[in-house]
Tab-separated table of C-alpha atoms in Angstrom:
chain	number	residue	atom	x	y	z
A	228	UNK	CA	0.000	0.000	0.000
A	229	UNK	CA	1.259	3.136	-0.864
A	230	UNK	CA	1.708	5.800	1.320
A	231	UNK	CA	-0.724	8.208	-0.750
A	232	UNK	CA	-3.445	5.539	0.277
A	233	UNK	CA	-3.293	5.124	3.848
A	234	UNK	CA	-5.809	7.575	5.543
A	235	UNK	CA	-5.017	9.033	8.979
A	236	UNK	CA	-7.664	10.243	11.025
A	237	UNK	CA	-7.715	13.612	12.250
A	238	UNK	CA	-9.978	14.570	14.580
A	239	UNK	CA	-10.572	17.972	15.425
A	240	UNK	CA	-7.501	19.106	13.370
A	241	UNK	CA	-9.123	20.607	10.390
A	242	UNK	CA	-11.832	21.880	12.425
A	243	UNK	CA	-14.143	20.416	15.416
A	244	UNK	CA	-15.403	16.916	14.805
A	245	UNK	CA	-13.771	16.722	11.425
A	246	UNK	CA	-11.943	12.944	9.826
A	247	UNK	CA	-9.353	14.601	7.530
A	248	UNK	CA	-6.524	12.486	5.537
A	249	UNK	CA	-3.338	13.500	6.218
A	250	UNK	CA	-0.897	14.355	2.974
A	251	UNK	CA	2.314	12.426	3.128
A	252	UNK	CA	5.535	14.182	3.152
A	253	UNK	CA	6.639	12.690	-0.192
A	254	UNK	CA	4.000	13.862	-1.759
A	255	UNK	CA	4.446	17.452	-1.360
A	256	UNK	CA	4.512	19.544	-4.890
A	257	UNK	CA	8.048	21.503	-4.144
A	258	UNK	CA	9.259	24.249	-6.949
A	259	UNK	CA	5.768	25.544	-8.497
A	260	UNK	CA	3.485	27.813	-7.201
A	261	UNK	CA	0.372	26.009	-6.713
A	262	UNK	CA	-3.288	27.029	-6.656
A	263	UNK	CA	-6.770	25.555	-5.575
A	264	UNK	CA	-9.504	27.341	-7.592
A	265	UNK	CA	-12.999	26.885	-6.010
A	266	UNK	CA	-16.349	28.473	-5.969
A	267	UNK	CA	-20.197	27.371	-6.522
A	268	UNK	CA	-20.678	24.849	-9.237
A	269	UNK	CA	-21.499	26.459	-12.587
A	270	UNK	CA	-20.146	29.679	-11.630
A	271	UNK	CA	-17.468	29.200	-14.092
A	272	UNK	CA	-14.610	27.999	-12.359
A	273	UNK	CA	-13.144	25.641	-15.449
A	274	UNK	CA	-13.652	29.231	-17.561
A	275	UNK	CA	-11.767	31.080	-15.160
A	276	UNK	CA	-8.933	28.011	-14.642
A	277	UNK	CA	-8.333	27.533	-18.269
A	278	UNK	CA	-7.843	31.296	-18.988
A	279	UNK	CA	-5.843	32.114	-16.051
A	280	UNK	CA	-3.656	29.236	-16.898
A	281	UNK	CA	-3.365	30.561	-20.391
A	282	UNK	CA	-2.363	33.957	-18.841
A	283	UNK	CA	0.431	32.497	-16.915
A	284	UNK	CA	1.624	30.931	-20.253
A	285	UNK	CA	1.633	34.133	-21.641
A	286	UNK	CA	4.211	35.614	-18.882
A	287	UNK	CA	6.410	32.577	-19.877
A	288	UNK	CA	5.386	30.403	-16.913
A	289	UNK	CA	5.135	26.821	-17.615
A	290	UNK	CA	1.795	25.527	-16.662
A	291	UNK	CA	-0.097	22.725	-15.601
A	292	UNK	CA	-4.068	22.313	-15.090
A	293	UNK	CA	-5.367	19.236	-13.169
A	294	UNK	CA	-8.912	19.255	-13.051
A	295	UNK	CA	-10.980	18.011	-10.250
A	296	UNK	CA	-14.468	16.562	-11.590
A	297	UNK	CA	-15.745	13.638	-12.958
A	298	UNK	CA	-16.958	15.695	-15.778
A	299	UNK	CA	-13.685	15.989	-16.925
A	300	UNK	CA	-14.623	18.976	-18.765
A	301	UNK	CA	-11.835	21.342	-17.089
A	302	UNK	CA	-9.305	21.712	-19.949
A	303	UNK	CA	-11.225	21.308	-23.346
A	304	UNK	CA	-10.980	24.591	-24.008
A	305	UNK	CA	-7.495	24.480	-23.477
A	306	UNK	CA	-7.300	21.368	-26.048
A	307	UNK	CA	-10.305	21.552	-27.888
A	308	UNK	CA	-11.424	17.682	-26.474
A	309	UNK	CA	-12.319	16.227	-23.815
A	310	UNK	CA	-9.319	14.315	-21.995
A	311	UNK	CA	-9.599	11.114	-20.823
A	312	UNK	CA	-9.440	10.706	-16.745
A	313	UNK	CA	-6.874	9.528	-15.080
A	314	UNK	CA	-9.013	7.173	-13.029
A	315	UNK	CA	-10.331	5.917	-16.682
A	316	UNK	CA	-6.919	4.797	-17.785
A	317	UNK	CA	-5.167	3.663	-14.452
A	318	UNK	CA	-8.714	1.361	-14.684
A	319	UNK	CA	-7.807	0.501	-18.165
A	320	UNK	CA	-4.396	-0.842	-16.777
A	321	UNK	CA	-5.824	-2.725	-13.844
A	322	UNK	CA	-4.123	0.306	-11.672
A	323	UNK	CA	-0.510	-1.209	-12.687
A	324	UNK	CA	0.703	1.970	-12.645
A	325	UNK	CA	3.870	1.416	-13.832
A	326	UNK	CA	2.442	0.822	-17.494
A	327	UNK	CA	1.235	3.898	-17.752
A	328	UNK	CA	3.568	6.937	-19.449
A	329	UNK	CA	3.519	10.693	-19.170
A	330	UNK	CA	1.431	10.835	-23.026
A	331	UNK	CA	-1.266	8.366	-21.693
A	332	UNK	CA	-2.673	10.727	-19.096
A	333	UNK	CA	-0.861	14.651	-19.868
A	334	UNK	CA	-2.406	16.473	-22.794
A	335	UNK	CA	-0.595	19.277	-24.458
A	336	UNK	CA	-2.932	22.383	-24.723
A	337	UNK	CA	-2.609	26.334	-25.661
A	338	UNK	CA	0.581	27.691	-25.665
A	339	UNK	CA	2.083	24.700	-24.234
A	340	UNK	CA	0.323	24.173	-21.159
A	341	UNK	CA	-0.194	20.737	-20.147
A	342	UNK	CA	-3.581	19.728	-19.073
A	343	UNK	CA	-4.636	16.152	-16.592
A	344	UNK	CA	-8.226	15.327	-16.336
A	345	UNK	CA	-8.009	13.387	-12.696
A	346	UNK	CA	-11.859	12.260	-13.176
A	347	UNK	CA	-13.284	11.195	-9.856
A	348	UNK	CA	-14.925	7.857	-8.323
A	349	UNK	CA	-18.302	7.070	-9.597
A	350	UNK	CA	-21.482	8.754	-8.135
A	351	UNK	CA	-21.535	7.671	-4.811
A	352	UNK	CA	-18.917	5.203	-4.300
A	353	UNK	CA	-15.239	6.512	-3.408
A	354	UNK	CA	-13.496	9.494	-2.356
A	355	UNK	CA	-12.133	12.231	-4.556
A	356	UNK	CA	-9.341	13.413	-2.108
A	357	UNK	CA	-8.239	9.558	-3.408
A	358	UNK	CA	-8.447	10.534	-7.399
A	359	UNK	CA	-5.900	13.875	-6.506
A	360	UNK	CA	-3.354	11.732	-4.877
A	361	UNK	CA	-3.235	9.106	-7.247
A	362	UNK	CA	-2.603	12.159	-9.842
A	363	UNK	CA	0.012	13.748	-8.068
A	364	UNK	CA	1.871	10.596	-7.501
A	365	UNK	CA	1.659	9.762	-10.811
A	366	UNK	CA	2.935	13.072	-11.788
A	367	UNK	CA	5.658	12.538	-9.105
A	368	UNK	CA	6.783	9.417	-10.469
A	369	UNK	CA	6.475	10.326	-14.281
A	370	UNK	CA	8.927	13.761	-13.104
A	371	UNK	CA	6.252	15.493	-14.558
A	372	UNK	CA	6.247	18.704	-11.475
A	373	UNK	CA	9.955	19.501	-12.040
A	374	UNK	CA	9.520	21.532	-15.296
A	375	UNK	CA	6.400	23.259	-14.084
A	376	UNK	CA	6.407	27.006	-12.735
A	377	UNK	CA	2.488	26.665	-12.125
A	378	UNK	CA	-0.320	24.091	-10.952
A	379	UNK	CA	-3.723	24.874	-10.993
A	380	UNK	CA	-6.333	22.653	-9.143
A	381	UNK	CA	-9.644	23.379	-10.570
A	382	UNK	CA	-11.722	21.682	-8.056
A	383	UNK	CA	-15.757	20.340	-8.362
A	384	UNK	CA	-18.750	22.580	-7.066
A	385	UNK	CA	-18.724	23.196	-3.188
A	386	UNK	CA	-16.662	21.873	-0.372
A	387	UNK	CA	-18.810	19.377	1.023
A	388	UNK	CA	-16.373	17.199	2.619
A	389	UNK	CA	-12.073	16.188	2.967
A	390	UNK	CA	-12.257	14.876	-0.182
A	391	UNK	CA	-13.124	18.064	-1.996
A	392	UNK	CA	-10.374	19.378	0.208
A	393	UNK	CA	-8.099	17.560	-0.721
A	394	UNK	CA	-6.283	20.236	-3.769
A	395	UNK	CA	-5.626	22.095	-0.312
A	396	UNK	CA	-3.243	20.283	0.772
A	397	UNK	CA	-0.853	20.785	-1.751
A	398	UNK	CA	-1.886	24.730	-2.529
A	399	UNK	CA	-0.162	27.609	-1.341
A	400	UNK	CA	-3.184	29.971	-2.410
A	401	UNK	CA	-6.816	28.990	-2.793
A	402	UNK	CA	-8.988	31.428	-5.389
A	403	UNK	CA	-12.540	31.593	-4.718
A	404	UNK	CA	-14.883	32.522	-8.031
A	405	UNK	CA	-18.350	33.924	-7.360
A	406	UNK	CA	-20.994	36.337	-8.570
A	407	UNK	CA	-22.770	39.009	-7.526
A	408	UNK	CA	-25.160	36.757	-5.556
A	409	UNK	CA	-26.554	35.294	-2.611
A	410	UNK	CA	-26.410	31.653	-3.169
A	411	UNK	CA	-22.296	32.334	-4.690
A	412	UNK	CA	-21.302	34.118	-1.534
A	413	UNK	CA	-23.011	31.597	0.815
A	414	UNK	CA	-20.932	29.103	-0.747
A	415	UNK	CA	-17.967	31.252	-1.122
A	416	UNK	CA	-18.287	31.668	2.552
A	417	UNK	CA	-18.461	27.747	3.388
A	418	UNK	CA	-15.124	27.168	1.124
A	419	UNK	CA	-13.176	29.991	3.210
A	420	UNK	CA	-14.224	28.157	6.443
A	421	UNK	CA	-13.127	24.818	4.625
A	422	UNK	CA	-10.038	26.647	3.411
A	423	UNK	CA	-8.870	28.314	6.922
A	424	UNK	CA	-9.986	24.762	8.700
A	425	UNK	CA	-6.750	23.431	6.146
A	426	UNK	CA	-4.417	26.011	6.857
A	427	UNK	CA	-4.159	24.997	10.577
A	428	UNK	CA	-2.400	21.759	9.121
A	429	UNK	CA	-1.142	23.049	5.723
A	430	UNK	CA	0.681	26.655	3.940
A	431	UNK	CA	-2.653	27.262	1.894
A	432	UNK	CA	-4.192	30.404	2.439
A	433	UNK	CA	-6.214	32.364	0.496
A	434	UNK	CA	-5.830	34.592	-2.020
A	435	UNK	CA	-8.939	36.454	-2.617
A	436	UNK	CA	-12.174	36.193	-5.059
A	437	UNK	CA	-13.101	36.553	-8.402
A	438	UNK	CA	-16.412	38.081	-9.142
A	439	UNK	CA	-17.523	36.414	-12.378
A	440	UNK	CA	-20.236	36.758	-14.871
A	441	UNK	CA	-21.116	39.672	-13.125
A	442	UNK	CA	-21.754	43.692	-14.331
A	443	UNK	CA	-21.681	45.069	-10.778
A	444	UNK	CA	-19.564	43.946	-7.096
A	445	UNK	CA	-21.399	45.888	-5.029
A	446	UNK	CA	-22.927	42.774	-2.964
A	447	UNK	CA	-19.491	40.676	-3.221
A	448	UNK	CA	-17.206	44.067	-2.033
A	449	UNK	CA	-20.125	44.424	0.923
A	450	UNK	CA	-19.726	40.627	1.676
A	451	UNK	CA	-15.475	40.946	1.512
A	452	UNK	CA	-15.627	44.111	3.772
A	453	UNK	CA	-17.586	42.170	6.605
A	454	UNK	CA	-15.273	39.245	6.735
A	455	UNK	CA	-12.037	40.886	6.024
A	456	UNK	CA	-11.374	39.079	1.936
A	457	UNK	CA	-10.182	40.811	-0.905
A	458	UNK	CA	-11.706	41.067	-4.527
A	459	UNK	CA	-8.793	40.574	-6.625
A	460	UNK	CA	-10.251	40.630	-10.018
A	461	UNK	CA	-13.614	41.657	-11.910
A	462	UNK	CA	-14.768	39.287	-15.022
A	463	UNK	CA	-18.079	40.889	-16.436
A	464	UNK	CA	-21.262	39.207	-17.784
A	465	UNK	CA	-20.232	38.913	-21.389
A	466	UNK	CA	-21.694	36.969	-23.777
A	467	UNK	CA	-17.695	36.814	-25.975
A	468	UNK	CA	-16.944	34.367	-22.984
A	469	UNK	CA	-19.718	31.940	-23.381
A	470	UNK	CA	-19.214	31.588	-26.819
A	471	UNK	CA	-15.341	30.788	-26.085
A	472	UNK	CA	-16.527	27.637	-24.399
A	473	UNK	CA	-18.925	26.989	-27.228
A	474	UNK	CA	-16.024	26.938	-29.638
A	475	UNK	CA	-13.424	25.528	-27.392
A	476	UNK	CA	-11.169	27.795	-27.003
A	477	UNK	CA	-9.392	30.210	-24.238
A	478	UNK	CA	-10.019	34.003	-24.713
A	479	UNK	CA	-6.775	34.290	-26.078
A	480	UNK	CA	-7.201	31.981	-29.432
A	481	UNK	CA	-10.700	34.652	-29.662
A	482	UNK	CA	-11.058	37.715	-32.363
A	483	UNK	CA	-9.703	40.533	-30.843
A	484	UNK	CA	-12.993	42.497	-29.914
A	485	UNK	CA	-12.786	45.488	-28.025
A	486	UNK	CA	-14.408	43.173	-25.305
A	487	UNK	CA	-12.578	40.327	-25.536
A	488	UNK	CA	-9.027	42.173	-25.482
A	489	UNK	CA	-10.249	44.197	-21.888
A	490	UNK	CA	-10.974	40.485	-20.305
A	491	UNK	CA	-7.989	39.336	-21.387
A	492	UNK	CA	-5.735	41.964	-19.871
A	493	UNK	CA	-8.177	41.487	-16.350
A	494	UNK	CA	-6.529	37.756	-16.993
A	495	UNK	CA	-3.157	38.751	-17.244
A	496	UNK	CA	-3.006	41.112	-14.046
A	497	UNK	CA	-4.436	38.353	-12.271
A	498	UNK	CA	-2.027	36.157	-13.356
A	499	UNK	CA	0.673	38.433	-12.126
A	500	UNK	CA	-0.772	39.547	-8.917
A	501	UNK	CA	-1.327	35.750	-8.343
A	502	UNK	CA	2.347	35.215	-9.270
A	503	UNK	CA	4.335	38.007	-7.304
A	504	UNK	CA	2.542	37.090	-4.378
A	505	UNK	CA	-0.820	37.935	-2.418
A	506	UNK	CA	-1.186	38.350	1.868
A	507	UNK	CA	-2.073	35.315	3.268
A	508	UNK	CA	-5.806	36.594	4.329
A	509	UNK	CA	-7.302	35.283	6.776
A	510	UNK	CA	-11.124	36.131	6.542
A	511	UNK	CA	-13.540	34.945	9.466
A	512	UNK	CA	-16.674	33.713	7.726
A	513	UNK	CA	-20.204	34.449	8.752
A	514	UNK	CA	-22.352	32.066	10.292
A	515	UNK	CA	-25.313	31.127	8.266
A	516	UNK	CA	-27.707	33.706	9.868
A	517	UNK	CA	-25.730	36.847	10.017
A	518	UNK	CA	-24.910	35.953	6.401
A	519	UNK	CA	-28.734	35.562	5.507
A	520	UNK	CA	-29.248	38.776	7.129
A	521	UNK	CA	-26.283	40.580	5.538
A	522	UNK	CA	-27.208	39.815	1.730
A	523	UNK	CA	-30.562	38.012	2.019
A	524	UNK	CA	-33.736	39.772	1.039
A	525	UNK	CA	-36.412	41.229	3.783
């Protein structure tokens, strides 16, 4: 049994009453800045992955997505296919890992960046915080983290449980995307508890939110200025991005509309803010009622 698949309780460690799995020391991602990008499901978090990891490209950073879903739907527009899962093809090799080579499971996408679908365990059955260490072993083994500047987790929907967590454990900054919207900053308030329950054990911390989809901030800035979190970046309601995904491709492979061009630079500064370094914020989240009563309607 590897050490990747032994779980360790941890009670009360990653907040009261919690079972977390502890992340062995070997498999630590050392060398690249790493980031956990999380937020409400649907509220565009692949969208915001795949672009920001074409961004970092861009600035001459060498870049690696691993996507976090079952759906495995994270990097097409960074490829223009689907990608098979990891899960899929360590299945396909009766989990004999050692078959397996870097080209089964790493894709080659825009401007270089190379893209892993990790999949996830089948609806009810499994753990996902099992489907991201299997991938970063794998990557680990394959040498596949030494020539990478930057990994982005794009992680599934809400934090519901360790699993979910898991991308956490090897971040050093978690990125929250929301809208302007109640039921987006009631989950972006869960995933900061989740994400300041993990940085008792772990060096994640969070970076700040996204507002996407979204033509005015005026209920996420309200929401940030109660809990002490930032709004790093502004991506508005525009119908050039949906289209993008319809055609399978990052901003940056899009016409050059006025529109398109003033996202793309919003992409780029985040990319660099992200990469010189943000404060470690530390954000105390509302508890369900006071956030009801701070955005909810009378």
């Amino acid at each position: 049994m590897s050490p990747l698949d032994r779980s360790i309780p941890n009670l009360g460690g990653d907040g009261e009453g919690s079972v977390q799995v502890h992340q062995d020391e070997s498999a630590k991602i050392e060398g690249a800045k790493v980031f956990s990008v999380y937020g409400k499901g649907g509220i565009g978090k692949s969208t915001t992955s795949s672009n920001l990891s074409a961004a970092f490209s861009k600035l001459g950073h060498r870049v690696l997505q691993i996507g976090c879903d079952p759906k495995h739907d994270s990097t097409f527009t960074l490829t223009g296919s689907l990608q098979p899962t990891v899960i899929d093809i360590l299945k396909s090799v009766d989990f004999h890992a050692e078959e397996l080579r870097p080209e089964d499971y790493v894709a080659t996408g825009y401007n270089g960046v190379k893209c892993v679908e990790a999949g996830g365990p089948p609806a009810g059955t499994g753990c996902g915080g099992y489907v991201v260490g299997q991938t970063v072993k794998l990557l680990k083994q394959h040498h596949m983290l030494e020539d990478t500047d930057v990994v982005i987790f794009d992680v599934l929907g809400d934090v519901v449980c360790g699993g979910f967590a898991a991308p956490l454990q090897h971040a050093d900054r978690a990125l929250i995307v929301t809208a302007n919207d109640f039921d987006s900053i009631y989950a972006m308030n869960r995933i900061i508890a989740a994400v300041q329950a993990k940085s008792k054990n772990y060096k994640v911390r969070l970076a700040g939110c996204v507002a996407n989809r979204s033509k005015d901030t005026d209920e996420v800035d309200r929401y940030c200025k109660t809990v002490g979190f930032d709004r790093i970046a502004h991506m508005p309601d525009l119908d050039a991005i949906r289209r993008s995904r319809l055609k399978k491709k990052t901003l940056f492979e899009m016409p050059d509309d006025e529109d398109i061009v003033q996202v793309r630079k919003e992409y780029m500064r985040l990319a660099e803010t992200l990469y010189n370094g943000t404060l470690p914020l530390a954000p105390d989240p509302l508890p369900d009622r006071e956030i009801f009563e701070l955005l909810g309607f009378d």
